[in-house]
Amino acid sequence: MDFVPLLQAAGILVALLVLSKIWMSKTGTQAPEPKGAWPIIGHLHLLAGQTPLFRTLAAMADRHGPIFTIRLGFRRAIVVSSKETITECFTVNDRAFMSRPQTAALKYMGYNGAGSALGPSDDYWRELRKVTTQHLLTNRHLESLKHVRALEVDLSIKELHLLSIKNECKVKVSEWFRQVTLNLMLRVIAGKRYNFGDNERDKGARQFARTMDEFMYLAGVSECSDVIPGIEWLDLQGNVKAMKRNGKEMDYFMSMWLEEHVQSRKEGKVKKDERDFMDVLLSCFPEDGDGLVFGHKSQDIIKGTALVGPS
């Protein structure tokens, strides 16, 4: 009698039993998931409507506990709502939660993820994180920029005082704070400062302000193709077209500033105690370096990191 087929069948049966037990043990420890998920879109329809998102998620947490999962299209997301679970996720098990999927915003406005700390956790991400923590955000470098921040605030207050003397009209404080914030960011990124007036010479400053406002808005929108792959070409919300346009407009400024920094380095005009983000990044990723760094051009890494990091 041939026992080979019987042994093969027995082996397959044992393997199926083992795999079934493993699968059951995994599903038994999964976080709960609200009912009502639809095919393809998951729970997206439950998050739409007039009710604020945080209230919808809070109501779900009341029913399912401090940690549960929801399906956003084809992606699964974990929702945590207590101090203990947040500590578990971001301190004890931070490595398991540090990775982020690629999004349309990173692709079209973040130089295809070249300078983002919110991308997939891979070798490039770890290298970029090392550069950021060891060079850009060190106590020594931040302390060297302290006088820049103080100078910008001082200049802005003086301009506000002069404006109040020359004009009797009221100053829109929210707009003034917006301009101060933009200039602080510009000084840290590229050592630049703009006057956001109505004169023709301030046209570039106004254009940058509009581009940055749109950048911040588009960076936070929910794009359908981020959770339902394969539908980006439809551009149902028009966000992809806007992101592509904004990416080109922002790259105009970033490329111009990077070229100015490269020229200053060649002419020896860069002072060690006055280096901004672009100066530091040029030391880490030479603009004229050969080849790619984990698949990204040095120029894109510098521009993307300088842009996405502070903003």
Coordinates of C-alpha atoms in Angstrom, one line a residue:
M1 CA 0.0 0.0 0.0
D2 CA 1.3 3.5 -1.0
F3 CA 1.4 5.7 2.2
V4 CA 2.8 8.8 0.4
P5 CA -0.6 10.3 -0.4
L6 CA -1.8 9.7 3.1
L7 CA 1.3 11.3 4.6
Q8 CA 0.9 14.3 2.3
A9 CA -2.8 14.6 3.2
A10 CA -2.0 14.3 6.9
G11 CA 0.8 17.0 6.6
I12 CA -1.6 19.4 4.8
L13 CA -4.2 18.8 7.5
V14 CA -1.8 19.5 10.3
A15 CA -0.5 22.7 8.5
L16 CA -4.1 23.9 8.1
L17 CA -4.8 23.3 11.8
V18 CA -1.7 25.2 12.9
L19 CA -2.5 28.1 10.5
S20 CA -6.1 28.2 11.7
K21 CA -5.0 28.3 15.3
I22 CA -2.5 31.1 14.6
W23 CA -5.2 33.1 12.7
M24 CA -7.7 32.6 15.5
S25 CA -5.2 33.7 18.1
K26 CA -4.5 36.9 16.1
T27 CA -8.1 37.7 15.5
G28 CA -8.8 37.1 19.2
T29 CA -6.4 39.9 20.2
Q30 CA -7.4 42.5 17.6
A31 CA -9.0 45.7 18.7
P32 CA -12.8 45.9 18.2
E33 CA -14.2 47.4 15.0
P34 CA -17.5 49.3 14.7
K35 CA -20.2 47.7 12.6
G36 CA -21.5 49.3 9.5
A37 CA -18.4 49.2 7.3
W38 CA -19.2 49.1 3.5
P39 CA -17.3 47.4 0.8
I40 CA -14.5 49.6 -0.7
I41 CA -15.1 52.7 1.4
G42 CA -15.1 51.0 4.8
H43 CA -16.4 53.4 7.6
L44 CA -15.9 56.6 5.6
H45 CA -19.7 57.1 5.3
L46 CA -20.0 57.1 9.1
L47 CA -17.4 59.9 9.4
A48 CA -19.1 62.2 6.9
G49 CA -21.9 64.6 7.8
Q50 CA -22.4 67.7 9.9
T51 CA -21.2 66.2 13.2
P52 CA -17.5 67.1 13.9
L53 CA -15.1 64.2 13.4
F54 CA -13.9 64.2 17.0
R55 CA -17.5 63.9 18.3
T56 CA -18.1 60.9 16.0
L57 CA -15.0 59.2 17.1
A58 CA -15.8 60.0 20.8
A59 CA -19.2 58.4 20.4
M60 CA -17.5 55.3 18.9
A61 CA -15.0 55.2 21.8
D62 CA -17.9 55.2 24.3
R63 CA -19.3 52.1 22.7
H64 CA -16.1 50.2 21.8
G65 CA -13.5 51.3 24.4
P66 CA -10.3 53.4 24.5
I67 CA -8.8 51.6 21.5
F68 CA -10.6 50.4 18.3
T69 CA -10.0 50.2 14.6
I70 CA -11.9 51.7 11.7
R71 CA -11.5 51.1 8.0
L72 CA -10.7 54.1 5.8
G73 CA -11.2 52.7 2.4
F74 CA -8.6 50.0 2.0
R75 CA -6.6 51.2 5.0
R76 CA -7.0 50.3 8.6
A77 CA -6.6 53.0 11.2
I78 CA -6.4 52.7 15.0
V79 CA -8.2 55.2 17.2
V80 CA -7.0 55.7 20.8
S81 CA -8.7 57.9 23.3
S82 CA -7.1 57.4 26.7
K83 CA -3.9 58.5 28.2
E84 CA -2.8 54.9 28.9
T85 CA -3.3 53.7 25.3
I86 CA -1.6 56.8 23.9
T87 CA 1.4 56.1 26.1
E88 CA 1.4 52.5 24.9
C89 CA 1.3 53.5 21.3
F90 CA 3.8 56.4 21.2
T91 CA 6.3 55.5 23.9
V92 CA 6.3 51.8 24.7
N93 CA 5.5 50.6 21.1
D94 CA 6.5 53.7 19.2
R95 CA 8.4 51.7 16.6
A96 CA 5.3 49.8 15.5
F97 CA 3.4 53.1 14.9
M98 CA 6.0 55.4 13.5
S99 CA 5.5 54.5 9.8
R100 CA 3.0 56.4 7.6
P101 CA 1.7 55.5 4.1
Q102 CA 2.6 57.6 1.1
T103 CA 0.0 60.2 0.3
A104 CA -0.9 62.5 -2.6
A105 CA 0.3 65.5 -0.6
L106 CA 3.7 64.0 0.1
K107 CA 4.0 62.9 -3.6
Y108 CA 3.2 66.2 -5.2
M109 CA 4.0 68.8 -2.6
G110 CA 6.7 67.0 -0.5
Y111 CA 9.1 66.1 -3.4
N112 CA 7.7 62.6 -3.5
G113 CA 8.4 62.1 0.2
A114 CA 12.0 63.3 0.0
G115 CA 11.9 65.5 3.0
S116 CA 9.0 64.2 5.1
A117 CA 9.1 62.8 8.6
L118 CA 5.6 61.3 8.0
G119 CA 6.5 58.7 5.4
P120 CA 7.1 55.0 5.4
S121 CA 9.5 53.9 8.1
D122 CA 12.5 52.6 6.0
D123 CA 16.3 53.2 5.8
Y124 CA 15.8 56.6 4.2
W125 CA 13.4 57.7 6.8
R126 CA 15.8 56.7 9.6
E127 CA 18.7 58.5 7.8
L128 CA 16.6 61.7 7.5
R129 CA 15.6 61.5 11.1
K130 CA 19.2 61.2 12.1
V131 CA 20.2 64.3 10.1
T132 CA 17.3 66.2 11.6
T133 CA 18.0 65.3 15.2
Q134 CA 21.8 65.6 15.0
H135 CA 22.1 68.7 12.9
L136 CA 18.9 70.7 12.5
L137 CA 17.2 70.4 15.8
T138 CA 20.2 70.2 18.2
N139 CA 20.2 72.5 21.2
R140 CA 23.3 74.2 19.9
H141 CA 21.8 75.0 16.5
L142 CA 18.5 76.2 17.9
E143 CA 20.3 78.4 20.4
S144 CA 22.3 79.9 17.5
L145 CA 19.0 80.9 15.9
K146 CA 17.7 82.5 19.1
H147 CA 18.9 86.0 18.1
V148 CA 17.2 85.6 14.7
R149 CA 13.8 85.0 16.4
A150 CA 14.3 87.9 18.8
L151 CA 15.3 90.2 15.9
E152 CA 12.3 89.3 13.9
V153 CA 9.9 89.9 16.7
D154 CA 11.6 93.2 17.5
L155 CA 11.4 94.4 13.8
S156 CA 7.8 93.3 13.6
I157 CA 6.8 95.3 16.7
K158 CA 8.6 98.4 15.4
E159 CA 6.8 98.1 12.1
L160 CA 3.5 97.7 13.9
H161 CA 4.3 100.9 15.9
L162 CA 5.1 102.9 12.8
L163 CA 1.9 101.6 11.1
S164 CA -0.1 102.9 14.1
I165 CA 1.5 106.3 13.8
K166 CA 1.1 106.8 10.1
N167 CA -2.5 105.4 9.9
E168 CA -5.5 105.9 12.0
C169 CA -7.1 102.7 10.8
K170 CA -7.2 99.7 13.0
V171 CA -4.6 96.9 12.6
K172 CA -5.8 93.4 12.0
V173 CA -3.8 91.6 14.7
S174 CA -4.5 88.1 13.3
E175 CA -3.0 89.2 10.0
W176 CA 0.0 90.8 11.7
F177 CA 0.6 87.6 13.7
R178 CA 0.4 85.6 10.4
Q179 CA 3.1 87.8 8.8
V180 CA 5.3 87.5 11.9
T181 CA 5.0 83.7 11.8
L182 CA 5.8 83.5 8.1
N183 CA 8.9 85.7 8.5
L184 CA 10.1 83.7 11.4
M185 CA 9.7 80.5 9.4
L186 CA 11.4 82.1 6.4
R187 CA 14.4 83.2 8.5
V188 CA 14.9 79.8 9.9
I189 CA 14.5 78.0 6.6
A190 CA 16.3 80.3 4.2
G191 CA 17.4 83.4 6.0
K192 CA 14.8 85.4 4.1
R193 CA 12.5 88.2 5.2
Y194 CA 9.5 89.6 3.3
N195 CA 7.4 92.8 3.5
F196 CA 3.8 91.9 2.9
G197 CA 2.7 95.3 1.8
D198 CA 0.5 96.5 -1.1
N199 CA 3.4 97.9 -3.2
E200 CA 4.5 96.3 -6.5
R201 CA 7.9 95.4 -5.0
D202 CA 6.0 93.2 -2.4
K203 CA 4.3 91.2 -5.1
G204 CA 6.6 88.2 -4.6
A205 CA 5.9 88.2 -0.8
R206 CA 2.2 88.2 -1.3
Q207 CA 2.5 85.4 -3.8
F208 CA 4.6 83.3 -1.4
A209 CA 2.0 84.0 1.4
R210 CA -0.8 82.7 -0.8
T211 CA 1.2 79.7 -1.9
M212 CA 2.0 78.8 1.7
D213 CA -1.6 79.2 2.9
E214 CA -2.7 76.8 0.1
F215 CA 0.1 74.5 1.0
M216 CA -1.0 74.3 4.6
Y217 CA -4.6 73.7 3.6
L218 CA -3.9 71.0 1.0
A219 CA -1.5 69.2 3.4
G220 CA -4.4 68.6 5.7
V221 CA -7.2 67.7 3.3
S222 CA -8.5 64.1 3.0
E223 CA -7.8 62.9 -0.5
C224 CA -9.9 59.9 -1.7
S225 CA -7.0 58.2 -3.5
D226 CA -5.0 58.1 -0.2
V227 CA -7.4 55.4 1.1
I228 CA -8.8 54.0 -2.1
P229 CA -5.9 53.1 -4.5
G230 CA -6.3 53.4 -8.2
I231 CA -8.7 56.3 -8.4
E232 CA -6.2 59.2 -8.3
W233 CA -6.7 59.7 -12.1
L234 CA -10.4 60.5 -11.5
D235 CA -9.5 63.4 -9.1
L236 CA -13.0 63.4 -7.7
Q237 CA -12.4 66.3 -5.3
G238 CA -9.9 68.3 -7.5
N239 CA -7.3 68.1 -4.8
V240 CA -4.7 66.3 -6.9
K241 CA -4.7 69.1 -9.6
A242 CA -4.4 71.7 -6.8
M243 CA -1.5 69.8 -5.2
K244 CA 0.4 69.6 -8.4
R245 CA 0.0 73.3 -9.1
N246 CA 0.9 74.2 -5.5
G247 CA 3.9 71.9 -5.6
K248 CA 5.3 73.7 -8.7
E249 CA 4.6 77.2 -7.2
M250 CA 6.3 76.3 -3.9
D251 CA 9.3 74.7 -5.8
Y252 CA 9.8 78.0 -7.6
F253 CA 10.6 79.7 -4.3
M254 CA 12.5 76.8 -2.8
S255 CA 14.7 76.4 -5.9
M256 CA 15.4 80.1 -6.0
W257 CA 16.5 80.2 -2.3
L258 CA 18.6 77.0 -2.7
E259 CA 20.4 78.5 -5.6
E260 CA 21.2 81.6 -3.6
H261 CA 22.6 79.5 -0.8
V262 CA 24.8 77.5 -3.1
Q263 CA 26.1 80.7 -4.6
S264 CA 26.8 82.2 -1.1
R265 CA 28.7 79.0 -0.1
K266 CA 30.9 79.3 -3.3
E267 CA 31.6 82.9 -2.5
G268 CA 32.4 82.1 1.2
K269 CA 29.7 84.4 2.6
V270 CA 28.1 81.9 5.0
K271 CA 28.9 82.6 8.7
K272 CA 29.0 79.5 10.9
D273 CA 26.9 81.1 13.6
E274 CA 24.2 82.4 11.2
R275 CA 23.5 79.2 9.3
D276 CA 19.8 78.5 8.5
F277 CA 18.3 75.2 7.7
M278 CA 19.3 75.2 4.0
D279 CA 22.9 76.0 5.0
V280 CA 23.0 73.0 7.4
L281 CA 21.3 70.7 4.9
L282 CA 23.8 71.7 2.2
S283 CA 26.6 70.5 4.5
C284 CA 24.8 67.1 4.9
F285 CA 23.7 66.7 1.3
P286 CA 26.0 68.6 -1.1
E287 CA 23.9 70.1 -3.9
D288 CA 26.4 69.0 -6.5
G289 CA 26.8 65.5 -5.1
D290 CA 26.8 62.6 -7.6
G291 CA 24.0 60.0 -7.6
L292 CA 20.9 59.5 -5.5
V293 CA 20.4 59.2 -1.7
F294 CA 18.0 56.3 -1.2
G295 CA 16.5 57.1 -4.6
H296 CA 16.1 60.9 -4.0
K297 CA 18.1 63.8 -5.5
S298 CA 20.1 65.9 -3.0
Q299 CA 18.3 69.0 -4.1
D300 CA 14.9 67.5 -3.5
I301 CA 16.0 66.3 0.0
I302 CA 17.2 69.8 0.9
K303 CA 14.1 71.5 -0.4
G304 CA 11.7 69.0 1.0
T305 CA 13.2 68.8 4.4
A306 CA 13.5 72.6 4.7
L307 CA 9.9 73.0 3.6
V308 CA 8.1 70.2 5.4
G309 CA 10.2 70.3 8.6
P310 CA 9.4 73.7 10.0
S311 CA 5.9 74.0 8.5

